[in-house]
Amino acid sequence: MKCAVIGGGAAGFFCAITLAEENKNAEVIIFDSGNQFLRKVKISGGGRCNVTHACFDPRELVKKYPRGQKELLGAFYTWQPKDTVEWFRNRGVQTKTEEDGRMFPVSDQSQSIIDCLKGEAKRLGIDLKKGMAVKSIVHKNSQFKLLFSDGKIEEFQKVCFAIGSMKSSTLAKSLQELGHPIQSLAPSLFAFDIKDDELTKLAGISVKDVSVRILPKGDFQEGPLLITHRGLSGPAILKLSAWEARKLLEMNYQFSIEINWLGNQKESDLRNSFAEFRIQKGQQFVKTKIFEKLPRRLWESILAKVKIDPDLQWAQLPKKTESL
Ligand SMILES: Cc1cc2nc3c(=O)[nH]c(=O)nc-3n(C[C@H](O)[C@H](O)[C@H](O)COP(=O)(O)OP(=O)(O)OC[C@H]3O[C@@H](n4cnc5c(N)ncnc54)[C@H](O)[C@@H]3O)c2cc1C
């Protein structure tokens, strides 16, 4: 059986290896349009490759995915992080778990993952062909004909596309003709550009636990947030961009967000804290850093934004300013 795997990334290698392991008579070839296999794996996880996550209950695991939860649940009952850990361990790559559940190779080098995948491909006799972009596919007489960008045509009995994302419209069209639905793409995991000098002059400030949401009714995402010279970034923002990816695209990236700099602390709790400050810290200046989590520069900027004189004492603060 002649099998082609299109795309020499993590998915393509894993598919080709599994295919070759389970079908000893299969001739498996990986084609990649680029000149380097597993290029993305190399840079993944800041060069360490966050290979999986220590979450071993499929029902919990799907909750971490912004879309496709229903479809993924079945897949996770077939293959889940425990299987990934075991798969690599059986092939000589030990993993370790960090405090937040992320799992990396003990070497802290994505190269360990690359070496493992390439080593397995070699052991199983998988042919690797780079610089070969597939332009289109047709199915005729029980054979798949692949047309490559250099004009070459090759025939296979089985073909798997693992090309990351669909950029070529001719290829998308030929796959649609074979009956595959193609989902349109939406950018995800990006930082927010915000034109607001008052915000960007605070570049460099990071707050550990904030919650952010798209107004008016988005769900809150939590995590660290970083103010950059272009706007906002950090895990909370990246998470928000992933969960709201489709909505943000629909809004043409013009939207308002709400940031709770104190994580999930409620407005009513904050009002109570302010009332206590008036009594217990009445002599203290409002500008004094009062919230352990908030950097002083950010607190001063919030006071300026709501026009509260930072040199007032808590006891002198007019009661109505608590609502600002
Ligand atoms: C900076 C960064 C850090 C990341 N960190 C992590 C991390 O730590 N952990 C994690 O799990 N994920 C991480 N990711 C995401 C992860 O890298 C990807 O989800 C994963 O590599 C996707 O693998 P893939 O095989 O599906 O696609 P890809 O790696 O994109 O591979 C697809 C391959 O197909 C080839 N191709 C495309 N079109 C054609 C064609 N027509 N013909 C032939 N070949 C074609 C491409 O050249 C490419 O090599 C990170 C991503 C980035 C960008």
XYZ file of C-alpha atoms and ligand atoms in Angstrom:
377
model
C 0.000 0.000 0.000
C 1.452 3.358 -1.063
C 0.611 6.170 1.395
C 1.366 9.883 1.217
C 1.362 12.177 4.217
C 1.304 15.809 3.159
C 2.986 18.079 5.697
C 6.107 17.322 7.711
C 5.056 18.929 10.983
C 4.242 17.236 14.291
C 0.893 15.930 13.013
C 2.326 14.598 9.744
C 5.197 12.770 11.462
C 2.926 11.263 14.087
C 0.475 10.120 11.420
C 3.216 8.625 9.226
C 4.883 6.826 12.149
C 1.597 5.322 13.372
C 0.669 4.324 9.830
C 4.021 2.612 9.233
C 3.961 0.876 12.635
C 0.505 -0.539 12.116
C 0.868 -1.457 8.434
C 4.162 -3.226 7.977
C 3.652 -3.446 4.218
C 2.842 0.216 3.756
C 5.229 2.431 1.819
C 4.939 5.789 3.596
C 6.232 9.090 2.234
C 6.040 12.491 3.946
C 5.992 15.451 1.539
C 6.646 18.974 2.740
C 6.589 22.197 0.737
C 9.299 23.759 2.917
C 12.965 22.928 3.191
C 12.895 21.927 6.851
C 10.815 19.310 8.642
C 9.292 19.938 12.098
C 10.165 23.626 11.863
C 7.369 24.715 14.200
C 8.212 22.071 16.790
C 11.706 23.560 16.940
C 10.411 26.977 18.086
C 7.502 25.657 20.145
C 7.333 26.405 23.855
C 10.136 28.959 23.561
C 12.451 26.239 22.185
C 11.519 23.775 24.971
C 8.351 22.294 23.342
C 5.407 22.194 25.708
C 4.683 18.692 24.487
C 1.436 18.088 26.410
C -0.461 19.029 29.571
C -0.921 17.095 32.795
C -4.687 16.837 32.491
C -5.693 13.210 32.186
C -9.481 13.393 32.332
C -10.934 13.915 28.827
C -13.954 15.771 30.252
C -11.665 18.267 31.983
C -9.294 18.465 29.023
C -11.975 19.527 26.511
C -12.887 22.475 28.743
C -9.505 23.990 27.883
C -10.386 24.183 24.172
C -12.291 27.235 22.904
C -13.961 25.327 20.063
C -14.655 21.754 18.955
C -15.223 20.398 22.462
C -17.848 17.886 21.352
C -15.678 16.498 18.564
C -12.551 16.419 20.735
C -14.147 14.486 23.589
C -14.372 11.279 21.545
C -10.843 11.755 20.233
C -9.500 12.246 23.765
C -11.062 8.963 24.882
C -8.983 7.332 22.128
C -5.793 9.320 22.702
C -5.042 11.681 25.544
C -2.017 13.315 27.251
C -1.281 10.124 29.237
C -0.826 8.292 25.914
C 1.447 11.047 24.587
C 3.644 10.852 27.698
C 3.828 7.077 27.416
C 4.476 7.189 23.666
C 7.513 9.407 24.133
C 8.703 7.532 27.230
C 8.651 4.258 25.271
C 10.847 5.948 22.689
C 13.373 7.314 25.152
C 12.019 10.831 25.804
C 11.192 11.452 29.465
C 8.890 14.358 30.278
C 8.496 16.529 33.360
C 5.524 18.495 34.669
C 5.770 22.140 35.680
C 3.733 23.744 38.468
C 1.026 24.949 36.077
C 0.618 21.494 34.503
C 2.623 22.115 31.322
C 4.787 19.158 30.326
C 8.205 19.438 28.653
C 10.957 16.996 27.730
C 13.355 16.737 30.705
C 16.094 18.094 28.424
C 14.129 21.385 28.088
C 15.010 21.163 24.380
C 12.461 20.835 21.574
C 15.272 19.112 19.669
C 14.670 15.992 21.840
C 11.165 15.745 20.360
C 12.449 16.373 16.834
C 15.193 13.755 17.208
C 12.643 11.247 18.493
C 10.176 11.820 15.627
C 12.889 11.796 12.965
C 14.544 8.745 14.537
C 11.256 6.838 14.492
C 10.627 7.825 10.865
C 14.066 6.529 9.931
C 13.642 3.288 11.895
C 10.376 2.603 10.078
C 11.771 3.412 6.635
C 9.544 6.451 6.059
C 10.702 8.459 3.070
C 11.017 12.236 3.709
C 10.684 14.530 0.708
C 11.072 18.263 1.165
C 10.483 21.133 -1.255
C 7.413 19.289 -2.601
C 4.218 21.371 -2.406
C 0.960 19.618 -3.248
C -1.203 21.807 -5.468
C -4.264 19.620 -5.881
C -5.668 16.128 -5.473
C -8.103 14.042 -7.514
C -9.564 10.605 -6.836
C -9.846 8.272 -9.808
C -9.996 4.475 -10.165
C -9.389 3.920 -6.417
C -6.199 5.988 -6.589
C -5.438 9.488 -5.364
C -3.479 11.576 -7.849
C -1.372 14.311 -6.298
C -0.274 17.219 -8.440
C 2.883 18.930 -7.162
C 3.843 22.536 -7.819
C 6.737 21.452 -10.086
C 4.197 19.725 -12.345
C 4.957 16.182 -11.149
C 2.029 13.813 -10.619
C 2.162 10.819 -8.242
C -0.443 8.200 -7.360
C -1.259 6.803 -3.916
C -3.829 4.519 -2.346
C -4.037 6.525 0.888
C -3.386 10.220 1.476
C -3.432 12.220 4.701
C -3.266 16.022 4.753
C -1.526 17.423 7.843
C -0.611 20.821 6.459
C -1.304 22.966 9.519
C -3.632 25.450 7.891
C -5.138 25.754 4.452
C -3.460 28.514 2.482
C -3.773 27.312 -1.107
C -7.249 27.874 -2.501
C -6.735 25.430 -5.396
C -5.885 22.709 -2.886
C -8.853 23.668 -0.690
C -11.100 23.495 -3.738
C -9.895 20.039 -4.771
C -10.338 18.751 -1.198
C -13.858 20.175 -1.123
C -14.561 18.338 -4.358
C -13.601 15.130 -2.540
C -16.283 15.938 0.044
C -14.234 17.545 2.820
C -15.761 20.626 4.452
C -13.184 23.413 4.967
C -13.493 25.718 7.972
C -12.509 29.338 7.368
C -9.544 30.521 9.435
C -9.620 33.050 12.263
C -6.461 34.412 13.900
C -5.945 33.270 17.481
C -3.415 33.710 20.305
C -2.461 37.309 19.564
C -1.701 40.463 21.566
C -3.978 43.533 21.368
C -2.864 46.780 19.709
C -4.508 49.677 21.557
C -3.951 53.298 20.618
C -4.039 54.917 24.052
C -1.005 56.890 25.202
C -2.141 56.749 28.815
C -2.012 52.963 28.630
C 1.119 52.478 26.550
C 3.158 54.872 28.677
C 2.820 52.151 31.338
C 4.631 49.644 29.057
C 6.551 47.039 31.012
C 4.051 46.776 33.862
C 2.742 43.281 34.476
C 0.031 42.153 36.873
C -0.092 38.538 37.945
C -3.815 37.764 38.262
C -6.244 39.847 36.230
C -9.505 38.972 34.567
C -10.449 40.383 31.178
C -13.454 40.148 28.926
C -14.902 41.601 25.752
C -17.736 44.037 26.427
C -20.627 43.937 26.754
C -21.129 40.307 27.742
C -18.040 38.192 27.058
C -16.789 35.535 29.459
C -13.895 36.500 31.702
C -10.452 34.995 31.086
C -7.919 35.025 33.875
C -4.146 35.070 34.153
C -1.126 37.377 34.036
C -1.371 40.538 31.900
C 1.427 42.636 30.434
C 1.178 46.245 29.239
C 3.346 46.691 26.147
C 4.351 49.700 24.065
C 1.606 48.634 21.614
C -1.185 47.734 24.023
C -1.847 44.563 25.994
C -0.346 41.095 25.995
C 0.365 38.209 28.369
C -1.443 34.909 28.987
C -4.820 36.486 29.947
C -4.951 38.434 26.657
C -3.724 35.517 24.522
C -6.381 33.301 26.124
C -9.052 35.936 25.458
C -7.973 36.197 21.801
C -8.282 32.420 21.443
C -11.671 32.054 23.130
C -13.145 35.048 21.302
C -11.290 34.493 17.989
C -14.394 34.236 15.796
C -16.256 37.056 17.539
C -13.251 39.396 17.264
C -12.938 38.658 13.545
C -16.649 39.439 13.088
C -16.119 42.721 14.973
C -13.213 43.529 12.635
C -11.051 43.853 15.748
C -12.846 47.030 16.912
C -14.055 46.280 20.412
C -14.002 47.367 24.050
C -12.612 45.289 26.875
C -13.053 45.292 30.617
C -10.070 44.590 32.861
C -10.417 43.690 36.509
C -6.907 44.415 37.738
C -7.711 42.632 40.989
C -8.510 39.294 39.364
C -11.878 38.025 40.435
C -12.417 40.452 43.325
C -15.987 41.757 43.179
C -16.980 45.421 43.078
C -18.898 45.005 46.346
C -15.751 43.625 48.086
C -13.796 46.597 46.806
C -16.374 49.058 48.140
C -16.091 47.359 51.532
C -12.281 47.626 51.379
C -12.513 51.345 50.570
C -14.905 51.877 53.487
C -12.404 50.109 55.769
C -9.500 52.211 54.451
C -11.396 55.382 55.423
C -11.630 54.160 58.982
C -8.437 52.179 59.476
C -6.045 54.040 57.173
C -7.696 57.467 57.245
C -4.387 59.339 57.561
C -2.745 57.503 54.669
C -2.446 59.179 51.267
C -4.630 57.727 48.548
C -1.570 57.444 46.292
C 0.113 55.023 48.709
C 0.287 51.561 47.213
C -2.605 49.794 48.879
C -3.150 46.681 46.825
C -0.268 44.262 47.063
C -0.980 43.014 43.519
C -1.080 46.428 41.803
C 2.185 48.109 40.794
C 2.363 51.655 42.169
C 2.641 53.246 38.697
C -0.560 51.536 37.605
C -2.429 52.594 40.766
C -1.339 56.224 40.268
C -2.443 56.091 36.659
C -5.871 54.712 37.666
C -6.259 57.569 40.166
C -5.335 60.108 37.469
C -7.802 58.536 35.036
C -10.705 58.918 37.487
C -9.447 62.382 38.531
C -8.793 61.625 42.186
C -6.169 63.834 43.803
C -3.417 61.378 44.832
C -2.375 63.668 47.685
C -5.697 63.351 49.484
C -5.880 61.188 52.574
C -8.366 58.308 52.589
C -10.458 60.054 55.258
C -10.691 63.196 53.070
C -11.881 61.327 50.005
C -15.444 62.389 49.089
C -17.692 59.332 49.384
C -19.004 59.655 45.817
C -15.483 59.125 44.403
C -15.639 55.489 45.495
C -17.922 54.843 42.540
C -15.543 56.254 39.931
C 5.894 30.306 18.439
C 5.045 29.078 18.621
C 5.138 28.352 19.807
C 4.354 27.224 19.994
N 4.496 26.504 21.139
C 3.784 25.363 21.313
C 4.001 24.522 22.433
O 4.868 24.771 23.255
N 3.225 23.409 22.553
C 2.282 23.063 21.620
O 1.614 22.032 21.773
N 2.087 23.830 20.525
C 2.820 24.949 20.353
N 2.637 25.711 19.238
C 1.666 25.256 18.250
C 2.276 24.072 17.498
O 3.572 24.407 17.062
C 1.405 23.718 16.316
O 0.084 23.515 16.745
C 1.897 22.443 15.665
O 3.257 22.535 15.350
C 1.085 22.210 14.424
O 1.600 21.067 13.812
P 1.037 20.606 12.435
O 1.808 19.401 12.033
O -0.439 20.491 12.492
O 1.304 21.824 11.442
P 2.668 22.510 10.991
O 3.732 22.384 11.984
O 2.276 23.861 10.513
O 3.113 21.615 9.758
C 2.468 21.671 8.523
C 3.506 21.423 7.465
O 2.824 21.297 6.223
C 3.606 21.900 5.207
N 2.680 22.250 4.117
C 1.721 23.209 4.108
N 1.070 23.213 2.934
C 1.628 22.227 2.182
C 1.377 21.730 0.874
N 0.414 22.239 0.087
N 2.150 20.718 0.416
C 3.139 20.180 1.199
N 3.407 20.610 2.450
C 2.655 21.610 2.931
C 4.245 23.102 5.895
O 5.440 23.473 5.246
C 4.504 22.559 7.310
O 5.809 22.054 7.462
C 3.433 26.829 19.002
C 3.346 27.550 17.808
C 4.148 28.653 17.615
C 4.048 29.399 16.306
